[in-house]
Coordinates of C-alpha atoms and ligand atoms in Angstrom, one line a residue:
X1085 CA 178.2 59.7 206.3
X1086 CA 178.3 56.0 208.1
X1087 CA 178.7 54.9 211.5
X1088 CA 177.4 58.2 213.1
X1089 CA 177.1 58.8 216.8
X1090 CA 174.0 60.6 217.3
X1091 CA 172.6 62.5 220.3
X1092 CA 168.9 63.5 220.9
X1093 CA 168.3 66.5 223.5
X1094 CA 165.4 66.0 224.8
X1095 CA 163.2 63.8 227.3
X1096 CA 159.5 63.5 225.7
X1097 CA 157.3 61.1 223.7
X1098 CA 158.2 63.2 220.6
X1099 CA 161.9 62.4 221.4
X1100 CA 161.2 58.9 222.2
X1101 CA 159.5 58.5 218.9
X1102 CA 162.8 60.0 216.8
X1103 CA 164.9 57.8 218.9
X1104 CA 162.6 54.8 217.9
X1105 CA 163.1 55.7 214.2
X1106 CA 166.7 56.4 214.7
X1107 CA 167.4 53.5 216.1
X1108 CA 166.3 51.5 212.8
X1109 CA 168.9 53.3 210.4
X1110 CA 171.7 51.6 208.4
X1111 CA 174.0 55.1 209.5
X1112 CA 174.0 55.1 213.2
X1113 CA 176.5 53.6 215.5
X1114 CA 175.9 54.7 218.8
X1115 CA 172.9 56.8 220.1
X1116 CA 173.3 59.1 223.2
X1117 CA 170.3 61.1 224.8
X1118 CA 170.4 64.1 226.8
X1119 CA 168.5 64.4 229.6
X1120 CA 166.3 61.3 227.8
X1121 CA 163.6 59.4 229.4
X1122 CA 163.2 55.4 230.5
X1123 CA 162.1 54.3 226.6
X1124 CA 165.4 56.1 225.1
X1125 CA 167.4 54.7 227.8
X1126 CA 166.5 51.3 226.2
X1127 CA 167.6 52.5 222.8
X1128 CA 170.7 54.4 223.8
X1129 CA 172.9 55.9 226.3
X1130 CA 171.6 58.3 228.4
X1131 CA 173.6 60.9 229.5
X1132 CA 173.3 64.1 232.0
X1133 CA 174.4 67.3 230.9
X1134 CA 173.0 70.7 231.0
X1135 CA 171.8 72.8 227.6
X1136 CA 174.5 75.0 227.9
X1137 CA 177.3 71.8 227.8
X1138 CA 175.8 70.1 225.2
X1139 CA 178.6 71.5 222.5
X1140 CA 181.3 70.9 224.2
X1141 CA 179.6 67.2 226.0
X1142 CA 179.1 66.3 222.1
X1143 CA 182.8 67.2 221.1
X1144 CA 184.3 64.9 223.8
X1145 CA 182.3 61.9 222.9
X1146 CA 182.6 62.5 219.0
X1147 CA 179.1 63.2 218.7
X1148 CA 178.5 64.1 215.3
X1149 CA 175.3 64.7 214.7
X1150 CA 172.3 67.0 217.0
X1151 CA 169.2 66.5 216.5
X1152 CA 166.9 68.8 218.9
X1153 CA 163.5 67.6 220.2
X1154 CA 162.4 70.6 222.0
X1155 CA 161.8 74.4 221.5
X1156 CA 163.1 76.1 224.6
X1157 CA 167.4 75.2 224.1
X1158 CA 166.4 76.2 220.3
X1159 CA 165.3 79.9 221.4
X1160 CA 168.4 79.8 223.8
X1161 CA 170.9 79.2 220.5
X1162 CA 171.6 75.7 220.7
X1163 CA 171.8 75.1 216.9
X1164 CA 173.9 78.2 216.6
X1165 CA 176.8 76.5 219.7
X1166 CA 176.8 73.5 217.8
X1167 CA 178.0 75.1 214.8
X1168 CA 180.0 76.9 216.0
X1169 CA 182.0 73.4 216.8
X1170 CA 181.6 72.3 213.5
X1171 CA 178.8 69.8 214.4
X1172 CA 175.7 69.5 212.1
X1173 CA 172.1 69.6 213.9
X1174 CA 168.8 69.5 213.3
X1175 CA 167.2 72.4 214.1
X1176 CA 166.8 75.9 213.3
X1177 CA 169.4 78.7 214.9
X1178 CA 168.3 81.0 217.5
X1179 CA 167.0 83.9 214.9
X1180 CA 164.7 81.3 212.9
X1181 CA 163.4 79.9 216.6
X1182 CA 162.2 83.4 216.8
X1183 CA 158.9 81.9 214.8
X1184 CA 157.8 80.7 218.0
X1185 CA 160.1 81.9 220.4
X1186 CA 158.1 85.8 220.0
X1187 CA 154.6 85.7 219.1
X1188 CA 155.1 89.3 218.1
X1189 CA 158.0 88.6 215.5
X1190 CA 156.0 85.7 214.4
X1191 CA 153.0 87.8 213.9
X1192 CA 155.2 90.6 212.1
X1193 CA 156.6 88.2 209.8
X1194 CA 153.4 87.2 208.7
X1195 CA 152.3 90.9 208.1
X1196 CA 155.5 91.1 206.1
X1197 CA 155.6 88.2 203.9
X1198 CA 151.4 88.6 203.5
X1199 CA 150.7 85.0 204.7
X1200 CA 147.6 84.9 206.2
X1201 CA 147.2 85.1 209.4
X1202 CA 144.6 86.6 211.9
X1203 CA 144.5 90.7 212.6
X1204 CA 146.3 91.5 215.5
X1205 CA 147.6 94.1 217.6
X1206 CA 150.8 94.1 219.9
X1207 CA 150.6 95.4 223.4
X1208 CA 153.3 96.3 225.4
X1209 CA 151.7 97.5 228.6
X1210 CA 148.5 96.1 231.0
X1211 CA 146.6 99.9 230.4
X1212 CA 147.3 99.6 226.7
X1213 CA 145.6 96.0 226.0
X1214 CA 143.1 96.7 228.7
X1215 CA 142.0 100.1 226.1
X1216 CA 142.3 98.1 223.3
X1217 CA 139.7 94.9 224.2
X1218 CA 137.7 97.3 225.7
X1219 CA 137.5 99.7 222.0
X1220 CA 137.7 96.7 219.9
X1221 CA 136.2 93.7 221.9
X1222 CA 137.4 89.7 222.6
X1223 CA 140.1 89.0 221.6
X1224 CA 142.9 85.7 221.5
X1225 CA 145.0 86.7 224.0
X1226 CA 148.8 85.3 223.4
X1227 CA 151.6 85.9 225.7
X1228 CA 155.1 87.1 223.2
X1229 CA 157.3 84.7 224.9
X1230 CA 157.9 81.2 225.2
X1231 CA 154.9 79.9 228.1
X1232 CA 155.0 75.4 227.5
X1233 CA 151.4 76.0 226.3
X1234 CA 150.4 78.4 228.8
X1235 CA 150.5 81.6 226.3
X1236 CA 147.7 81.8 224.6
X1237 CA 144.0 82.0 226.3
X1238 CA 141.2 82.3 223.7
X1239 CA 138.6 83.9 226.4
X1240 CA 134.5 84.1 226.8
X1241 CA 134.2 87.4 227.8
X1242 CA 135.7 90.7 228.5
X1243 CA 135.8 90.2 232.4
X1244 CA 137.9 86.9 231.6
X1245 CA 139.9 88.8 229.0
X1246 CA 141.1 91.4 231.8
X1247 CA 141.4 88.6 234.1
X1248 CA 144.1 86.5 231.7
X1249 CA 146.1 90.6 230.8
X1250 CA 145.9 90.7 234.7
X1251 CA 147.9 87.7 235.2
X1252 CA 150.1 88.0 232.7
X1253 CA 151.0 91.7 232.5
X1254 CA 150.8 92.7 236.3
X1255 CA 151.3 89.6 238.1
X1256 CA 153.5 88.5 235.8
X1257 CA 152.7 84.7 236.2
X1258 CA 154.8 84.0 232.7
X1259 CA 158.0 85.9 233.9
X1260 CA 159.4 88.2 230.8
X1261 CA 157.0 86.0 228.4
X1262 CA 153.6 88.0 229.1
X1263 CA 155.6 91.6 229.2
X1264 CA 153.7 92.0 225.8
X1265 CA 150.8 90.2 224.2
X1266 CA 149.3 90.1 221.1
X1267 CA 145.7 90.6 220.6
X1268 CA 144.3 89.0 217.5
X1269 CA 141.1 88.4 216.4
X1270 CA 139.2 85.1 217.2
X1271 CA 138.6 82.7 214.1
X1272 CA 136.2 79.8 213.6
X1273 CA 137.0 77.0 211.9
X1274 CA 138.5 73.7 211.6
X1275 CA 142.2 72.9 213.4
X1276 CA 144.7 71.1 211.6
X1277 CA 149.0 70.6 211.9
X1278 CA 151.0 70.7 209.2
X1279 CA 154.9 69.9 209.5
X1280 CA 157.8 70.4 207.0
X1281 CA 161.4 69.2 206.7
X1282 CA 163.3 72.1 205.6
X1283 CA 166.9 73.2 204.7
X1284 CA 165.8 76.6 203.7
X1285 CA 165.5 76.2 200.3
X1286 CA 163.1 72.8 199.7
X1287 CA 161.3 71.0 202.0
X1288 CA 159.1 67.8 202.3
X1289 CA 155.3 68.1 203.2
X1290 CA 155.2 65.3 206.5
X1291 CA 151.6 63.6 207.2
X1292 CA 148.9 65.6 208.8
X1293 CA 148.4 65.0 212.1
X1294 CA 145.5 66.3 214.8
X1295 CA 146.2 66.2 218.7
X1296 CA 143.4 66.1 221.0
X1297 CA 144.7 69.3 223.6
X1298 CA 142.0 69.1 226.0
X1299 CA 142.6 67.2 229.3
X1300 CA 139.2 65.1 229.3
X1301 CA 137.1 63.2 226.5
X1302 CA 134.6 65.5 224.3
X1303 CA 137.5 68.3 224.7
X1304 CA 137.0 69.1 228.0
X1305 CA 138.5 70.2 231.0
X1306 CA 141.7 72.4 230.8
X1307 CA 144.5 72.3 228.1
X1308 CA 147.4 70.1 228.1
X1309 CA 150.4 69.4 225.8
X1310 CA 148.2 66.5 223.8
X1311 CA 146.1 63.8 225.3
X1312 CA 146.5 62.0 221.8
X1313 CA 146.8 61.8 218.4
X1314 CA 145.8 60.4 214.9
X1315 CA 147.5 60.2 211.8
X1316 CA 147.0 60.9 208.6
X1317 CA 144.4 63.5 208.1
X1318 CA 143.9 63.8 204.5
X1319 CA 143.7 66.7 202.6
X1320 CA 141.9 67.7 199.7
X1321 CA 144.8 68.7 196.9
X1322 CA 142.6 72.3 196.8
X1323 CA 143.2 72.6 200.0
X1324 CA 146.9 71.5 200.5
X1325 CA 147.8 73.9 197.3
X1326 CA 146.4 76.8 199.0
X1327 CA 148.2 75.5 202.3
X1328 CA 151.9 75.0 199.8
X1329 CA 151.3 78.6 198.1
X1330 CA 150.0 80.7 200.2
X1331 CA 151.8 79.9 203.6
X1332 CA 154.9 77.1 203.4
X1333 CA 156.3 78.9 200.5
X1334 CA 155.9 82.4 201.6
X1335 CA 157.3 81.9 204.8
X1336 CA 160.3 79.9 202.8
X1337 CA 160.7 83.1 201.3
X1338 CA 160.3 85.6 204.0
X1339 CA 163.0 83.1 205.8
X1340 CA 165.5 83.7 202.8
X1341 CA 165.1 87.5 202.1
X1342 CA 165.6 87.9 206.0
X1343 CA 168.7 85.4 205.7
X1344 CA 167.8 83.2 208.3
X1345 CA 169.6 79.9 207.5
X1346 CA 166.5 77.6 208.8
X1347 CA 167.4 74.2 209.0
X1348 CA 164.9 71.9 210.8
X1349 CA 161.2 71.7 211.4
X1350 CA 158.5 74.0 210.7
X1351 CA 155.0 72.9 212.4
X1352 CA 152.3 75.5 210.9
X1353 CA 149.4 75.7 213.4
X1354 CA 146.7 76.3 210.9
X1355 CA 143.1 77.4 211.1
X1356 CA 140.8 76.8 208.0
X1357 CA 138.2 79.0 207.6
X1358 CA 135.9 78.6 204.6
X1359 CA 138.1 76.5 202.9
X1360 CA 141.4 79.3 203.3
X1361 CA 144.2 78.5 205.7
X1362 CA 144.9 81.1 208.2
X1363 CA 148.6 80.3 210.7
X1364 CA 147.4 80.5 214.0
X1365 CA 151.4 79.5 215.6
X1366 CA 154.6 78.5 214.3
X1367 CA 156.4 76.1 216.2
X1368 CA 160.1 74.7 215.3
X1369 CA 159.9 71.7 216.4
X1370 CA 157.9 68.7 216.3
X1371 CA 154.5 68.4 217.8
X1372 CA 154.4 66.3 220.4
X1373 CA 152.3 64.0 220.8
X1374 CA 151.6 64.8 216.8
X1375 CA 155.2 63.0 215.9
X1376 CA 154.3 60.0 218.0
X1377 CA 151.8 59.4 215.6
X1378 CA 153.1 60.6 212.4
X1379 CA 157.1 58.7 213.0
X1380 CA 155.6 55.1 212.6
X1381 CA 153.9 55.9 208.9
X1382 CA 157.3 57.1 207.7
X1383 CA 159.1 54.6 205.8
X1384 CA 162.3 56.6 204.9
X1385 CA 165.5 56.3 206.8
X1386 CA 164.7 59.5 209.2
X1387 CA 168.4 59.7 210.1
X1388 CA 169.6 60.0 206.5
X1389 CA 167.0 62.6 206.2
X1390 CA 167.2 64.6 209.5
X1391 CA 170.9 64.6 208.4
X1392 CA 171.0 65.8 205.0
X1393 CA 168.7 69.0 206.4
X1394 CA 171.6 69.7 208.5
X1395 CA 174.1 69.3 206.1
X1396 CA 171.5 71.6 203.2
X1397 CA 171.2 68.9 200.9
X1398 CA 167.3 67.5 201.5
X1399 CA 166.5 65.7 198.5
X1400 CA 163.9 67.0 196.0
X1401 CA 161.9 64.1 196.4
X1402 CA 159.2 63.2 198.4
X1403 CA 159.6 60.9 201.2
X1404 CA 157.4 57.4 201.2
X1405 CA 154.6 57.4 203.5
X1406 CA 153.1 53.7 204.5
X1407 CA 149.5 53.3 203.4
X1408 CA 148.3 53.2 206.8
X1409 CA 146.6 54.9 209.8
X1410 CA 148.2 55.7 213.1
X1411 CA 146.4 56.7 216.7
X1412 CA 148.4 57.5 220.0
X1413 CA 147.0 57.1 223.6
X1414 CA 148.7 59.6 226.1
X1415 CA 148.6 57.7 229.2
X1416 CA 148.9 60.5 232.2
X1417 CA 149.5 60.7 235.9
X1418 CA 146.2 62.0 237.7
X1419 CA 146.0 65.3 238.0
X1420 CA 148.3 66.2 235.3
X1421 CA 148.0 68.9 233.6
X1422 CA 147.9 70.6 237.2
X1423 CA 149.3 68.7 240.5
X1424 CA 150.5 65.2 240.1
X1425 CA 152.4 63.0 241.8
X1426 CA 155.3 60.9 240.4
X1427 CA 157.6 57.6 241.2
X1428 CA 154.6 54.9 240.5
X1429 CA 155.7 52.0 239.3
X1430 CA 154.1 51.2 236.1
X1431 CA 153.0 47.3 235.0
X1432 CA 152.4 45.7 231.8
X1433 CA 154.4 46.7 229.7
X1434 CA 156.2 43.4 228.9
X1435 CA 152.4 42.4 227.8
X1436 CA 152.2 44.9 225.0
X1437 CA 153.0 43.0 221.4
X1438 CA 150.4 44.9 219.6
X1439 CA 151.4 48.6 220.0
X1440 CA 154.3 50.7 219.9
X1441 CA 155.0 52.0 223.2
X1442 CA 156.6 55.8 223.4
X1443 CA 158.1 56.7 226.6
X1444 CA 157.5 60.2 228.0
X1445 CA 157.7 60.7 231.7
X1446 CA 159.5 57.6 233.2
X1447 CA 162.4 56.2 234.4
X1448 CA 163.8 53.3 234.5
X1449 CA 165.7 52.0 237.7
X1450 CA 167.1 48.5 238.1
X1451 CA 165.0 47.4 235.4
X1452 CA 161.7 48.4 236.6
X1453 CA 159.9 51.5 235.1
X1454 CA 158.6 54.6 237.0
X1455 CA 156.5 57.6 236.3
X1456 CA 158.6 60.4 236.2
X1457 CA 156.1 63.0 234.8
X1458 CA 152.8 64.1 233.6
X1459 CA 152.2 62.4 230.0
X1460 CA 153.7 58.9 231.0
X1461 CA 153.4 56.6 228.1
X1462 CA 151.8 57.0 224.6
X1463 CA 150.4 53.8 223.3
X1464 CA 150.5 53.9 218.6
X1465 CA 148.0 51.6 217.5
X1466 CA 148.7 51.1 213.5
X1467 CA 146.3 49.8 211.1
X1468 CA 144.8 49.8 207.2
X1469 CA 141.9 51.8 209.2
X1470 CA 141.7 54.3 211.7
X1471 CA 139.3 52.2 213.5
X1472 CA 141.5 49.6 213.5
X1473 CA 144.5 51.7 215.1
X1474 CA 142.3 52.6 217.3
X1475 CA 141.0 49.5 218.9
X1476 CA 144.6 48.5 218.6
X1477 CA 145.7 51.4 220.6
X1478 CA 142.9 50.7 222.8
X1479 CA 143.0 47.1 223.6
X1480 CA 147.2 47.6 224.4
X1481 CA 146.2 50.4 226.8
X1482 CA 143.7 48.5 229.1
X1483 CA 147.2 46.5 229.5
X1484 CA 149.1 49.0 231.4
X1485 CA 148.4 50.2 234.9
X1486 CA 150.4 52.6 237.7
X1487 CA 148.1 54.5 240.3
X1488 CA 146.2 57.4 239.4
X1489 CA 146.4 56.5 235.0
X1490 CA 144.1 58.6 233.4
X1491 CA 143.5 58.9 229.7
X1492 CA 140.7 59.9 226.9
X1493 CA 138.7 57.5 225.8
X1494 CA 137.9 59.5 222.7
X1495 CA 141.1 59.7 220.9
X1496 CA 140.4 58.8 217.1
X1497 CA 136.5 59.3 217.5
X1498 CA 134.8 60.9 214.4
X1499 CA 137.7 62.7 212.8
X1500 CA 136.8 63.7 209.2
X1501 CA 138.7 64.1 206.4
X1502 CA 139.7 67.5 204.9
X1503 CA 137.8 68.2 201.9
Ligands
AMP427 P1 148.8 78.7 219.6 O1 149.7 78.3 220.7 O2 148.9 80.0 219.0 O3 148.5 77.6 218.6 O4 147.4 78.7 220.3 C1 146.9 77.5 221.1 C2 145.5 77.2 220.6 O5 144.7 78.4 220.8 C3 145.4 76.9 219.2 O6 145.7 75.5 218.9 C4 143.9 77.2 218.9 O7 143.1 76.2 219.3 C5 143.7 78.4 219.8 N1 143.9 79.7 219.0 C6 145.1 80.4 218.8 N2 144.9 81.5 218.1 C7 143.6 81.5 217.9 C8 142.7 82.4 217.1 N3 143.2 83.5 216.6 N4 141.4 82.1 217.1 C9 140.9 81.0 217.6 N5 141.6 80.1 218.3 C10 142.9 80.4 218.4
LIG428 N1 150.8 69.1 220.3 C1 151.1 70.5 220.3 C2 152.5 70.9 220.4 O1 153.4 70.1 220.3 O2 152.7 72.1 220.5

């Protein structure tokens, strides 16, 4: 396939990033973005259009190829409208978006397919969960439904515990999403992300990547969608064997004996506990601001590649990764991730030479750009070091100013390697 029109739904940094890469490929003729965001404006056409439209917006403009930033219009079917018109995208249908879009048929699919995972226990009323933390003590507490990071509350104590079911079950503060919850049990150990490219039948291992979630340096203060970002984390080959047997297979196979046709990403939040992986989330999607990071280390045409997943022909062979280290710099609006306000003007950017620059929440009007949301910019510092990315990242964000920037100062501090 040559000369494709492409359209990206979505309006993030992670979305920026693909559009970045995108942009650079020998098959693309035009790029659209729906809703997008002031960086993809630059790199294509932005258009309007709501979820639901997206099919039918694609077939008039000859759009023929999806790919989907997002979770949310993946869990509303998405992938499934778009083939219904005959046009490939990236992205799983609305049964494989199950893996994050219910925590409880996530969970159950681990249980199934014995990949591990912590113990848990599903409740489906307040009095039922309140019985069970009080028999069985703390517990993570995890909303079933889709929550934009507000689903899952790891609590210090059982008054907090009650507190977190009380908001969710009775006050309902997560709609439908916190009807049930699963309880599991509380593990200890190191954090990492892991992403595949799959069509279902072989996939391709992407970089590690770690995001820094909490709003404040020393991983403080409340959690957000990612503050920042380094890649690559490397991995000991123990390690990432145990990670490729035990858990990206087996859920490859518990996909194919439940027929789901998965065609897209699968991001394994993983926990390692004495040296054994445990999935603490599936997303299908791309972590953002992980991708921000991990997109600029990827030599491969990531169209071609994006493309042949949709189409069930992903290569058996590895993609090339460049020898070098990556760290991103959210740049947010105060407040954020609570009240903010938006429509600052944002300087500097024409000053930035160093750094790629990953648009989240602005827009661009008559040539000037605006914040338009919480995470504003991410600044990707690359180098042969992490330190180096780092000051890179750095010395290009002490460039950029709009009232009320905040950002971590820490981003890239002291990450070890996986061994
Ligand atoms: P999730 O959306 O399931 O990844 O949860 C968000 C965050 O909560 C994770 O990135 C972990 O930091 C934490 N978390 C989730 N499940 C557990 C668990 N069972 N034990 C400890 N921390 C957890
Ligand atoms: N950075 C975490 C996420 O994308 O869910």
């Amino acid at each position: 396939m040559r000369d494709m029109k492409v359209l990206i739904v979505g309006s993030g940094g992670r979305e920026d990033a693909i559009a970045y890469k995108v942009k650079q490929s020998q098959l693309l003729s035009k790029l659209y973005c729906i809703p997008g965001n002031g960086g993809m404006a630059m790199k294509g056409e932005v258009i309007e259009g709501r979820v639901n439209d997206i099919p039918q917006i694609a077939k008039d403009l000859g759009i023929e190829f999806i790919i989907v930033g997002p979770e949310a219009p993946l869990v509303e079917g998405l992938a499934d409208k778009c083939r219904k018109y005959n046009i490939p995208v990236f992205g799983p249908d609305a049964k494989g978006a199950q893996l994050e879009g219910s925590k409880v048929f996530a969970k159950n699919f681990m249980k199934k397919n014995n990949i591990p995972t912590a113990e848990f226990y599903v409740a489906s009323s307040y009095d039922e969960a309140i019985n069970y933390i009080e028999r069985y003590g703390l517990k993570a507490i995890k909303a079933d439904g889709l929550a934009g990071g507000k689903g899952v509350v790891i609590p210090q104590d059982l008054e907090s515990a009650k507190d977190t079911l009380y908001r969710f079950m009775i006050e309902k503060r997560l709609g439908t999403s916190g009807e049930r919850v699963v309880l599991e049990d509380i593990l200890v150990g190191r954090e990492i992300s892991c992403f595949i490219v799959t069509d279902g039948k072989d996939y391709i291992l992407l970089p590690s990547a770690q995001d820094y979630k909490r709003a404040y340096d020393g991983n403080k203060g409340p959690n957000t969608g990612g503050m920042g970002s380094v890649a690559p984390i490397a991995i000991s080959s123990e390690i990432e064997s145990k990670i490729r047997e035990r858990i990206i297979e087996r859920t490859l196979e518990g996909l194919e004996r439940e027929r789901i046709d998965y065609r897209g990403i699968i991001y394994f939040g993983l926990m390692l506990v004495n040296r054994d992986p445990y999935v603490l989330e599936y997303n299908v999607r791309l972590g953002d601001p992980e991708t921000q990071a991990i997109i600029p280390l990827i030599e491969d045409d990531l169209l071609e590649l994006f493309y042949e997943t949709a189409v069930s022909r992903l290569p058996k062979v590895d993609i090339k990764i460049k020898p070098m280290y990556s760290c991103c710099v959210v740049l947010a609006s105060g407040g954020y991730p609570e009240y903010y306000e938006i429509g600052k003007e944002i300087f500097g950017l024409e000053d930035i030479s160093e750094c790629i620059v990953f648009h989240a929440g602005t827009r661009m009007i008559e040539g000037k750009f605006y914040t338009a949301g919480g995470r504003v910019l991410n600044i990707v510092g690359i180098g042969e070091s992490l330190e180096s990315a780092r000051k890179k990242a750095y010395k290009c964000v002490s460039k950029i100013k709009f009232e009320n920037m905040f950002y971590r100062r820490d981003i890239g501090e002291g990450v070890k390697d996986i061994d």
